């Protein structure tokens, strides 16, 4: 038994009932058919032809009813048999892919989904649920609770992401065409640096390029926040970033060579040192872009300290 309760209905009684229904139905169909045929044959030698024909028609109706009973019984027995196979496939798991059922049972995915829905509706899977896409069966309420919580979190994160993107787009649209163009170019450089990093396997150089990507990304984020700083990155756009991409491409080409000779190794070392230098320069540039903020904070702190001193609320005044 699962700690959250019984997961599966024991289908023995249902299967036996289905078999009994099938046998009864098919036997009843045969018997009523025979009686009906005998009545039809007998009607030709008696004077009760109309009455016998009515009785034969009734036997035909009973035969159809018994046939339906037999079909239903057979269907129930087969469905219970498949249910047992599904339970065996699941084992101790609480999640199972519908495709796995289809592959192991030899049935189509559509037929398996129809089976599972029917079994869940009948209560054979006591705590059974299908996911929204009908691709996975969850056999316990706890598993379904975890799934619904995950789906809710995913939907919420998607909504938040869309809202952030809409807000960023709105803020971006307020920028001047010149700043927009620079931001878009900056995003292209960030993507290009990342692509270069993905193409270069070395761990140490990869860490350096990853740091460069982060710094360049933050520089352009700052320019987007404070468009008046765009003039401070002219040299970055016109020289440093184009040169950076040229160096990264050269390093990628050198690193791809099957034979790492002395000249190749020496050139790679020089490029790595230059990347270190560029990272220091980019850090300094990013820091400079926050200079106005630093001045504002310093001014606010100075005013705050003056006001606290006037009110006698500073530590020195309290000690007096």
mmCIF file of C-alpha atoms in Angstrom:
data_model
loop_
_atom_site.group_PDB
_atom_site.id
_atom_site.type_symbol
_atom_site.label_atom_id
_atom_site.label_comp_id
_atom_site.label_asym_id
_atom_site.label_seq_id
_atom_site.Cartn_x
_atom_site.Cartn_y
_atom_site.Cartn_z
ATOM 1 C CA UNK A 1 0.000 0.000 0.000
ATOM 2 C CA UNK A 2 1.218 3.486 -0.856
ATOM 3 C CA UNK A 3 1.728 5.782 2.134
ATOM 4 C CA UNK A 4 -0.940 8.095 0.698
ATOM 5 C CA UNK A 5 -3.500 5.267 0.442
ATOM 6 C CA UNK A 6 -4.476 2.529 -2.019
ATOM 7 C CA UNK A 7 -3.447 3.384 -5.576
ATOM 8 C CA UNK A 8 -5.076 0.581 -7.570
ATOM 9 C CA UNK A 9 -8.363 -1.298 -7.528
ATOM 10 C CA UNK A 10 -8.066 -5.087 -7.473
ATOM 11 C CA UNK A 11 -9.676 -5.994 -10.787
ATOM 12 C CA UNK A 12 -10.247 -9.707 -10.117
ATOM 13 C CA UNK A 13 -13.961 -9.362 -9.344
ATOM 14 C CA UNK A 14 -14.510 -7.068 -12.327
ATOM 15 C CA UNK A 15 -12.672 -9.477 -14.635
ATOM 16 C CA UNK A 16 -14.656 -12.470 -13.352
ATOM 17 C CA UNK A 17 -17.855 -10.468 -13.752
ATOM 18 C CA UNK A 18 -16.867 -9.546 -17.293
ATOM 19 C CA UNK A 19 -16.136 -13.156 -18.199
ATOM 20 C CA UNK A 20 -19.443 -14.274 -16.664
ATOM 21 C CA UNK A 21 -21.295 -11.555 -18.548
ATOM 22 C CA UNK A 22 -19.594 -12.546 -21.806
ATOM 23 C CA UNK A 23 -20.362 -16.267 -21.385
ATOM 24 C CA UNK A 24 -23.960 -15.573 -20.374
ATOM 25 C CA UNK A 25 -24.422 -13.152 -23.253
ATOM 26 C CA UNK A 26 -22.999 -15.400 -25.962
ATOM 27 C CA UNK A 27 -24.822 -18.512 -24.660
ATOM 28 C CA UNK A 28 -28.063 -16.549 -24.444
ATOM 29 C CA UNK A 29 -27.529 -15.290 -27.979
ATOM 30 C CA UNK A 30 -26.994 -18.831 -29.307
ATOM 31 C CA UNK A 31 -29.989 -20.264 -27.440
ATOM 32 C CA UNK A 32 -32.367 -17.494 -28.517
ATOM 33 C CA UNK A 33 -31.136 -17.731 -32.113
ATOM 34 C CA UNK A 34 -31.794 -21.478 -32.157
ATOM 35 C CA UNK A 35 -35.254 -21.002 -30.645
ATOM 36 C CA UNK A 36 -36.021 -18.256 -33.143
ATOM 37 C CA UNK A 37 -34.936 -20.411 -36.097
ATOM 38 C CA UNK A 38 -36.969 -23.359 -34.817
ATOM 39 C CA UNK A 39 -40.015 -21.124 -34.494
ATOM 40 C CA UNK A 40 -39.567 -19.827 -38.038
ATOM 41 C CA UNK A 41 -39.274 -23.379 -39.376
ATOM 42 C CA UNK A 42 -42.284 -24.489 -37.361
ATOM 43 C CA UNK A 43 -44.456 -21.619 -38.545
ATOM 44 C CA UNK A 44 -44.696 -23.156 -42.013
ATOM 45 C CA UNK A 45 -46.400 -26.344 -40.757
ATOM 46 C CA UNK A 46 -48.797 -24.850 -38.197
ATOM 47 C CA UNK A 47 -51.771 -22.606 -38.326
ATOM 48 C CA UNK A 48 -50.257 -20.150 -35.905
ATOM 49 C CA UNK A 49 -47.921 -18.491 -38.376
ATOM 50 C CA UNK A 50 -48.478 -14.876 -37.236
ATOM 51 C CA UNK A 51 -48.118 -15.683 -33.548
ATOM 52 C CA UNK A 52 -45.012 -17.782 -34.140
ATOM 53 C CA UNK A 53 -43.432 -15.036 -36.281
ATOM 54 C CA UNK A 54 -43.979 -12.549 -33.451
ATOM 55 C CA UNK A 55 -42.312 -14.943 -31.006
ATOM 56 C CA UNK A 56 -39.436 -15.488 -33.459
ATOM 57 C CA UNK A 57 -38.982 -11.724 -33.728
ATOM 58 C CA UNK A 58 -38.895 -11.483 -29.941
ATOM 59 C CA UNK A 59 -36.244 -14.202 -29.851
ATOM 60 C CA UNK A 60 -34.265 -12.177 -32.403
ATOM 61 C CA UNK A 61 -34.484 -9.130 -30.156
ATOM 62 C CA UNK A 62 -33.352 -11.172 -27.164
ATOM 63 C CA UNK A 63 -30.499 -12.541 -29.256
ATOM 64 C CA UNK A 64 -29.297 -9.024 -30.062
ATOM 65 C CA UNK A 65 -29.540 -8.041 -26.387
ATOM 66 C CA UNK A 66 -27.550 -11.102 -25.336
ATOM 67 C CA UNK A 67 -24.959 -10.338 -28.049
ATOM 68 C CA UNK A 68 -24.535 -6.817 -26.672
ATOM 69 C CA UNK A 69 -24.180 -8.319 -23.194
ATOM 70 C CA UNK A 70 -21.475 -10.649 -24.464
ATOM 71 C CA UNK A 71 -19.595 -7.818 -26.182
ATOM 72 C CA UNK A 72 -19.727 -5.667 -23.028
ATOM 73 C CA UNK A 73 -18.517 -8.576 -20.907
ATOM 74 C CA UNK A 74 -15.656 -9.309 -23.307
ATOM 75 C CA UNK A 75 -14.699 -5.629 -23.390
ATOM 76 C CA UNK A 76 -14.684 -5.407 -19.584
ATOM 77 C CA UNK A 77 -12.577 -8.553 -19.237
ATOM 78 C CA UNK A 78 -10.064 -7.309 -21.835
ATOM 79 C CA UNK A 79 -9.914 -3.851 -20.251
ATOM 80 C CA UNK A 80 -9.249 -5.332 -16.808
ATOM 81 C CA UNK A 81 -6.535 -7.503 -18.323
ATOM 82 C CA UNK A 82 -4.886 -4.411 -19.838
ATOM 83 C CA UNK A 83 -5.261 -2.590 -16.519
ATOM 84 C CA UNK A 84 -3.290 -5.363 -14.820
ATOM 85 C CA UNK A 85 -0.564 -5.054 -17.453
ATOM 86 C CA UNK A 86 -0.408 -1.263 -16.995
ATOM 87 C CA UNK A 87 -0.080 -1.647 -13.221
ATOM 88 C CA UNK A 88 2.732 -4.151 -13.742
ATOM 89 C CA UNK A 89 4.512 -1.733 -16.106
ATOM 90 C CA UNK A 90 4.269 1.084 -13.543
ATOM 91 C CA UNK A 91 5.775 -0.930 -10.692
ATOM 92 C CA UNK A 92 6.632 1.310 -7.742
ATOM 93 C CA UNK A 93 6.689 4.521 -9.758
ATOM 94 C CA UNK A 94 4.252 7.387 -9.337
ATOM 95 C CA UNK A 95 4.866 8.780 -12.832
ATOM 96 C CA UNK A 96 4.766 6.871 -16.112
ATOM 97 C CA UNK A 97 5.018 8.067 -19.706
ATOM 98 C CA UNK A 98 2.010 7.177 -21.870
ATOM 99 C CA UNK A 99 4.393 6.341 -24.738
ATOM 100 C CA UNK A 100 5.961 3.658 -22.551
ATOM 101 C CA UNK A 101 2.541 2.034 -22.092
ATOM 102 C CA UNK A 102 1.992 2.181 -25.850
ATOM 103 C CA UNK A 103 5.380 0.659 -26.695
ATOM 104 C CA UNK A 104 5.109 -2.197 -24.203
ATOM 105 C CA UNK A 105 1.444 -2.989 -24.865
ATOM 106 C CA UNK A 106 1.589 -2.689 -28.651
ATOM 107 C CA UNK A 107 -1.329 -0.247 -28.653
ATOM 108 C CA UNK A 108 -1.441 3.268 -30.076
ATOM 109 C CA UNK A 109 -0.916 6.262 -27.805
ATOM 110 C CA UNK A 110 -4.485 7.376 -28.557
ATOM 111 C CA UNK A 111 -5.874 3.982 -27.505
ATOM 112 C CA UNK A 112 -3.788 3.972 -24.308
ATOM 113 C CA UNK A 113 -5.002 7.460 -23.360
ATOM 114 C CA UNK A 114 -8.593 6.329 -23.938
ATOM 115 C CA UNK A 115 -7.926 3.301 -21.707
ATOM 116 C CA UNK A 116 -6.389 5.377 -18.922
ATOM 117 C CA UNK A 117 -9.207 7.936 -18.957
ATOM 118 C CA UNK A 118 -11.757 5.130 -18.710
ATOM 119 C CA UNK A 119 -9.867 3.433 -15.871
ATOM 120 C CA UNK A 120 -9.468 6.698 -13.947
ATOM 121 C CA UNK A 121 -13.170 7.485 -14.401
ATOM 122 C CA UNK A 122 -14.151 4.018 -13.155
ATOM 123 C CA UNK A 123 -11.883 4.456 -10.127
ATOM 124 C CA UNK A 124 -9.490 1.637 -10.980
ATOM 125 C CA UNK A 125 -6.605 4.067 -10.562
ATOM 126 C CA UNK A 126 -7.795 5.243 -7.157
ATOM 127 C CA UNK A 127 -5.650 8.408 -7.229
ATOM 128 C CA UNK A 128 -4.873 8.495 -10.953
ATOM 129 C CA UNK A 129 -4.464 11.702 -12.970
ATOM 130 C CA UNK A 130 -3.263 12.559 -16.470
ATOM 131 C CA UNK A 131 -1.238 15.693 -17.114
ATOM 132 C CA UNK A 132 -2.606 18.558 -19.232
ATOM 133 C CA UNK A 133 -0.984 17.233 -22.418
ATOM 134 C CA UNK A 134 -2.186 13.663 -21.669
ATOM 135 C CA UNK A 135 1.366 12.352 -21.995
ATOM 136 C CA UNK A 136 2.005 11.220 -18.414
ATOM 137 C CA UNK A 137 0.044 9.217 -15.841
ATOM 138 C CA UNK A 138 0.405 10.120 -12.167
ATOM 139 C CA UNK A 139 -0.756 7.361 -9.854
ATOM 140 C CA UNK A 140 -0.947 9.272 -6.552
ATOM 141 C CA UNK A 141 -2.527 12.489 -5.335
ATOM 142 C CA UNK A 142 0.863 13.589 -3.974
ATOM 143 C CA UNK A 143 2.485 13.214 -7.397
ATOM 144 C CA UNK A 144 -0.389 15.169 -8.947
ATOM 145 C CA UNK A 145 -0.070 17.874 -6.287
ATOM 146 C CA UNK A 146 3.632 18.248 -7.094
ATOM 147 C CA UNK A 147 2.811 18.404 -10.806
ATOM 148 C CA UNK A 148 0.126 21.083 -10.390
ATOM 149 C CA UNK A 149 2.450 23.110 -8.143
ATOM 150 C CA UNK A 150 5.180 22.908 -10.796
ATOM 151 C CA UNK A 151 2.770 23.917 -13.571
ATOM 152 C CA UNK A 152 1.503 26.850 -11.512
ATOM 153 C CA UNK A 153 5.058 27.999 -10.795
ATOM 154 C CA UNK A 154 5.968 27.628 -14.470
ATOM 155 C CA UNK A 155 2.923 29.656 -15.541
ATOM 156 C CA UNK A 156 3.705 32.334 -12.959
ATOM 157 C CA UNK A 157 7.356 32.549 -14.032
ATOM 158 C CA UNK A 158 6.308 32.749 -17.680
ATOM 159 C CA UNK A 159 3.858 35.550 -16.882
ATOM 160 C CA UNK A 160 6.491 37.431 -14.870
ATOM 161 C CA UNK A 161 8.995 37.000 -17.697
ATOM 162 C CA UNK A 162 6.496 38.325 -20.229
ATOM 163 C CA UNK A 163 5.679 41.287 -17.980
ATOM 164 C CA UNK A 164 9.394 42.079 -17.545
ATOM 165 C CA UNK A 165 9.945 41.822 -21.281
ATOM 166 C CA UNK A 166 6.994 44.137 -21.947
ATOM 167 C CA UNK A 167 8.283 46.635 -19.389
ATOM 168 C CA UNK A 168 11.802 46.500 -20.837
ATOM 169 C CA UNK A 169 10.417 46.981 -24.332
ATOM 170 C CA UNK A 170 8.380 49.962 -23.157
ATOM 171 C CA UNK A 171 11.436 51.509 -21.502
ATOM 172 C CA UNK A 172 13.552 50.744 -24.568
ATOM 173 C CA UNK A 173 11.030 52.444 -26.864
ATOM 174 C CA UNK A 174 11.422 55.662 -24.856
ATOM 175 C CA UNK A 175 15.142 55.857 -25.658
ATOM 176 C CA UNK A 176 16.416 57.989 -28.500
ATOM 177 C CA UNK A 177 17.109 56.199 -31.807
ATOM 178 C CA UNK A 178 20.848 56.717 -31.259
ATOM 179 C CA UNK A 179 20.823 55.033 -27.848
ATOM 180 C CA UNK A 180 18.567 52.242 -29.120
ATOM 181 C CA UNK A 181 21.029 51.524 -31.903
ATOM 182 C CA UNK A 182 23.947 51.378 -29.451
ATOM 183 C CA UNK A 183 22.042 49.082 -27.058
ATOM 184 C CA UNK A 184 21.156 46.719 -29.914
ATOM 185 C CA UNK A 185 24.785 46.684 -31.059
ATOM 186 C CA UNK A 186 25.853 45.994 -27.476
ATOM 187 C CA UNK A 187 23.483 43.037 -27.248
ATOM 188 C CA UNK A 188 25.008 41.682 -30.454
ATOM 189 C CA UNK A 189 28.495 41.952 -28.949
ATOM 190 C CA UNK A 190 27.349 40.125 -25.799
ATOM 191 C CA UNK A 191 25.921 37.288 -27.898
ATOM 192 C CA UNK A 192 29.090 37.141 -29.997
ATOM 193 C CA UNK A 193 31.304 36.953 -26.886
ATOM 194 C CA UNK A 194 29.148 34.135 -25.513
ATOM 195 C CA UNK A 195 29.324 32.265 -28.829
ATOM 196 C CA UNK A 196 33.112 32.601 -28.825
ATOM 197 C CA UNK A 197 33.231 31.272 -25.272
ATOM 198 C CA UNK A 198 31.111 28.267 -26.272
ATOM 199 C CA UNK A 199 33.515 27.530 -29.119
ATOM 200 C CA UNK A 200 36.663 27.669 -26.938
ATOM 201 C CA UNK A 201 36.985 24.619 -24.634
ATOM 202 C CA UNK A 202 39.722 25.729 -22.204
ATOM 203 C CA UNK A 203 38.447 26.138 -18.635
ATOM 204 C CA UNK A 204 40.726 29.013 -17.599
ATOM 205 C CA UNK A 205 40.200 31.079 -20.749
ATOM 206 C CA UNK A 206 36.479 30.290 -20.574
ATOM 207 C CA UNK A 207 36.233 31.849 -17.104
ATOM 208 C CA UNK A 208 37.935 35.005 -18.371
ATOM 209 C CA UNK A 209 35.627 35.290 -21.386
ATOM 210 C CA UNK A 210 32.567 34.645 -19.188
ATOM 211 C CA UNK A 211 33.621 37.530 -16.951
ATOM 212 C CA UNK A 212 34.082 39.737 -20.004
ATOM 213 C CA UNK A 213 30.584 38.823 -21.209
ATOM 214 C CA UNK A 214 29.127 39.751 -17.825
ATOM 215 C CA UNK A 215 30.967 43.089 -17.688
ATOM 216 C CA UNK A 216 29.999 44.117 -21.224
ATOM 217 C CA UNK A 217 26.383 43.128 -20.569
ATOM 218 C CA UNK A 218 26.266 45.236 -17.394
ATOM 219 C CA UNK A 219 27.873 48.198 -19.150
ATOM 220 C CA UNK A 220 25.085 48.290 -21.733
ATOM 221 C CA UNK A 221 22.450 47.696 -19.046
ATOM 222 C CA UNK A 222 23.770 50.784 -17.286
ATOM 223 C CA UNK A 223 23.682 52.824 -20.491
ATOM 224 C CA UNK A 224 20.069 51.747 -21.002
ATOM 225 C CA UNK A 225 19.260 52.878 -17.444
ATOM 226 C CA UNK A 226 21.203 56.142 -17.819
ATOM 227 C CA UNK A 227 21.114 57.131 -21.519
ATOM 228 C CA UNK A 228 23.147 60.277 -20.811
ATOM 229 C CA UNK A 229 26.206 58.040 -20.247
ATOM 230 C CA UNK A 230 26.209 56.911 -23.879
ATOM 231 C CA UNK A 231 29.003 59.370 -24.721
ATOM 232 C CA UNK A 232 31.244 57.587 -22.183
ATOM 233 C CA UNK A 233 31.325 54.369 -24.201
ATOM 234 C CA UNK A 234 32.274 55.760 -27.611
ATOM 235 C CA UNK A 235 35.761 54.283 -27.496
ATOM 236 C CA UNK A 236 34.348 50.994 -26.249
ATOM 237 C CA UNK A 237 32.071 50.790 -29.295
ATOM 238 C CA UNK A 238 34.518 52.114 -31.870
ATOM 239 C CA UNK A 239 37.685 50.297 -30.819
ATOM 240 C CA UNK A 240 37.723 48.044 -27.740
ATOM 241 C CA UNK A 241 34.837 45.732 -28.626
ATOM 242 C CA UNK A 242 35.773 45.285 -32.318
ATOM 243 C CA UNK A 243 39.352 44.529 -31.219
ATOM 244 C CA UNK A 244 38.051 42.148 -28.551
ATOM 245 C CA UNK A 245 36.093 40.154 -31.125
ATOM 246 C CA UNK A 246 39.118 40.041 -33.409
ATOM 247 C CA UNK A 247 41.262 38.633 -30.584
ATOM 248 C CA UNK A 248 38.641 36.053 -29.590
ATOM 249 C CA UNK A 249 38.315 34.885 -33.186
ATOM 250 C CA UNK A 250 42.103 34.617 -33.459
ATOM 251 C CA UNK A 251 42.252 32.602 -30.221
ATOM 252 C CA UNK A 252 39.495 30.292 -31.454
ATOM 253 C CA UNK A 253 41.379 29.676 -34.721
ATOM 254 C CA UNK A 254 44.675 29.060 -32.911
ATOM 255 C CA UNK A 255 43.092 26.751 -30.364
ATOM 256 C CA UNK A 256 41.513 24.655 -33.114
ATOM 257 C CA UNK A 257 44.872 23.777 -34.653
ATOM 258 C CA UNK A 258 45.731 20.065 -34.260
ATOM 259 C CA UNK A 259 49.392 20.813 -33.524
ATOM 260 C CA UNK A 260 50.031 23.402 -30.812
ATOM 261 C CA UNK A 261 53.470 24.709 -31.788
ATOM 262 C CA UNK A 262 55.563 27.320 -29.977
ATOM 263 C CA UNK A 263 54.232 30.286 -31.962
ATOM 264 C CA UNK A 264 50.609 29.229 -31.456
ATOM 265 C CA UNK A 265 51.072 28.746 -27.719
ATOM 266 C CA UNK A 266 52.877 32.085 -27.409
ATOM 267 C CA UNK A 267 50.115 33.911 -29.308
ATOM 268 C CA UNK A 268 47.428 32.323 -27.147
ATOM 269 C CA UNK A 269 49.222 33.409 -23.973
ATOM 270 C CA UNK A 270 49.447 36.983 -25.274
ATOM 271 C CA UNK A 271 45.732 37.008 -26.089
ATOM 272 C CA UNK A 272 44.870 35.667 -22.624
ATOM 273 C CA UNK A 273 46.920 38.445 -21.009
ATOM 274 C CA UNK A 274 45.192 41.017 -23.214
ATOM 275 C CA UNK A 275 41.790 39.666 -22.176
ATOM 276 C CA UNK A 276 42.824 40.144 -18.533
ATOM 277 C CA UNK A 277 43.791 43.737 -19.329
ATOM 278 C CA UNK A 278 40.514 44.349 -21.146
ATOM 279 C CA UNK A 279 38.531 42.956 -18.213
ATOM 280 C CA UNK A 280 40.262 45.382 -15.862
ATOM 281 C CA UNK A 281 39.479 48.226 -18.269
ATOM 282 C CA UNK A 282 35.836 47.150 -18.577
ATOM 283 C CA UNK A 283 35.533 46.972 -14.772
ATOM 284 C CA UNK A 284 36.885 50.511 -14.532
ATOM 285 C CA UNK A 285 34.505 51.740 -17.236
ATOM 286 C CA UNK A 286 31.523 50.127 -15.493
ATOM 287 C CA UNK A 287 32.550 51.730 -12.216
ATOM 288 C CA UNK A 288 32.900 55.134 -13.900
ATOM 289 C CA UNK A 289 29.357 54.835 -15.261
ATOM 290 C CA UNK A 290 28.133 54.834 -11.646
ATOM 291 C CA UNK A 291 30.084 57.986 -10.752
ATOM 292 C CA UNK A 292 27.000 60.228 -10.713
ATOM 293 C CA UNK A 293 25.211 57.754 -8.471
ATOM 294 C CA UNK A 294 28.220 57.629 -6.148
ATOM 295 C CA UNK A 295 28.238 61.431 -5.927
ATOM 296 C CA UNK A 296 24.501 61.497 -5.207
ATOM 297 C CA UNK A 297 24.868 58.870 -2.475
ATOM 298 C CA UNK A 298 27.833 60.707 -0.942
ATOM 299 C CA UNK A 299 25.901 63.984 -0.968
ATOM 300 C CA UNK A 300 22.834 62.345 0.604
ATOM 301 C CA UNK A 301 24.949 60.756 3.337
ATOM 302 C CA UNK A 302 26.665 64.090 4.063
ATOM 303 C CA UNK A 303 23.309 65.877 4.396
ATOM 304 C CA UNK A 304 21.967 63.054 6.576
ATOM 305 C CA UNK A 305 24.990 63.203 8.915
ATOM 306 C CA UNK A 306 24.637 66.996 9.217
ATOM 307 C CA UNK A 307 20.956 66.716 10.131
ATOM 308 C CA UNK A 308 21.640 63.972 12.684
ATOM 309 C CA UNK A 309 24.402 66.079 14.266
ATOM 310 C CA UNK A 310 22.108 69.102 14.480
ATOM 311 C CA UNK A 311 19.518 66.977 16.274
ATOM 312 C CA UNK A 312 22.162 65.574 18.614
ATOM 313 C CA UNK A 313 21.557 62.042 17.342
ATOM 314 C CA UNK A 314 25.071 61.121 16.247
ATOM 315 C CA UNK A 315 27.207 58.825 18.392
ATOM 316 C CA UNK A 316 29.611 61.659 19.321
ATOM 317 C CA UNK A 317 26.762 63.922 20.440
ATOM 318 C CA UNK A 318 25.163 61.146 22.504
ATOM 319 C CA UNK A 319 28.453 60.480 24.352
ATOM 320 C CA UNK A 320 28.661 64.163 25.322
#
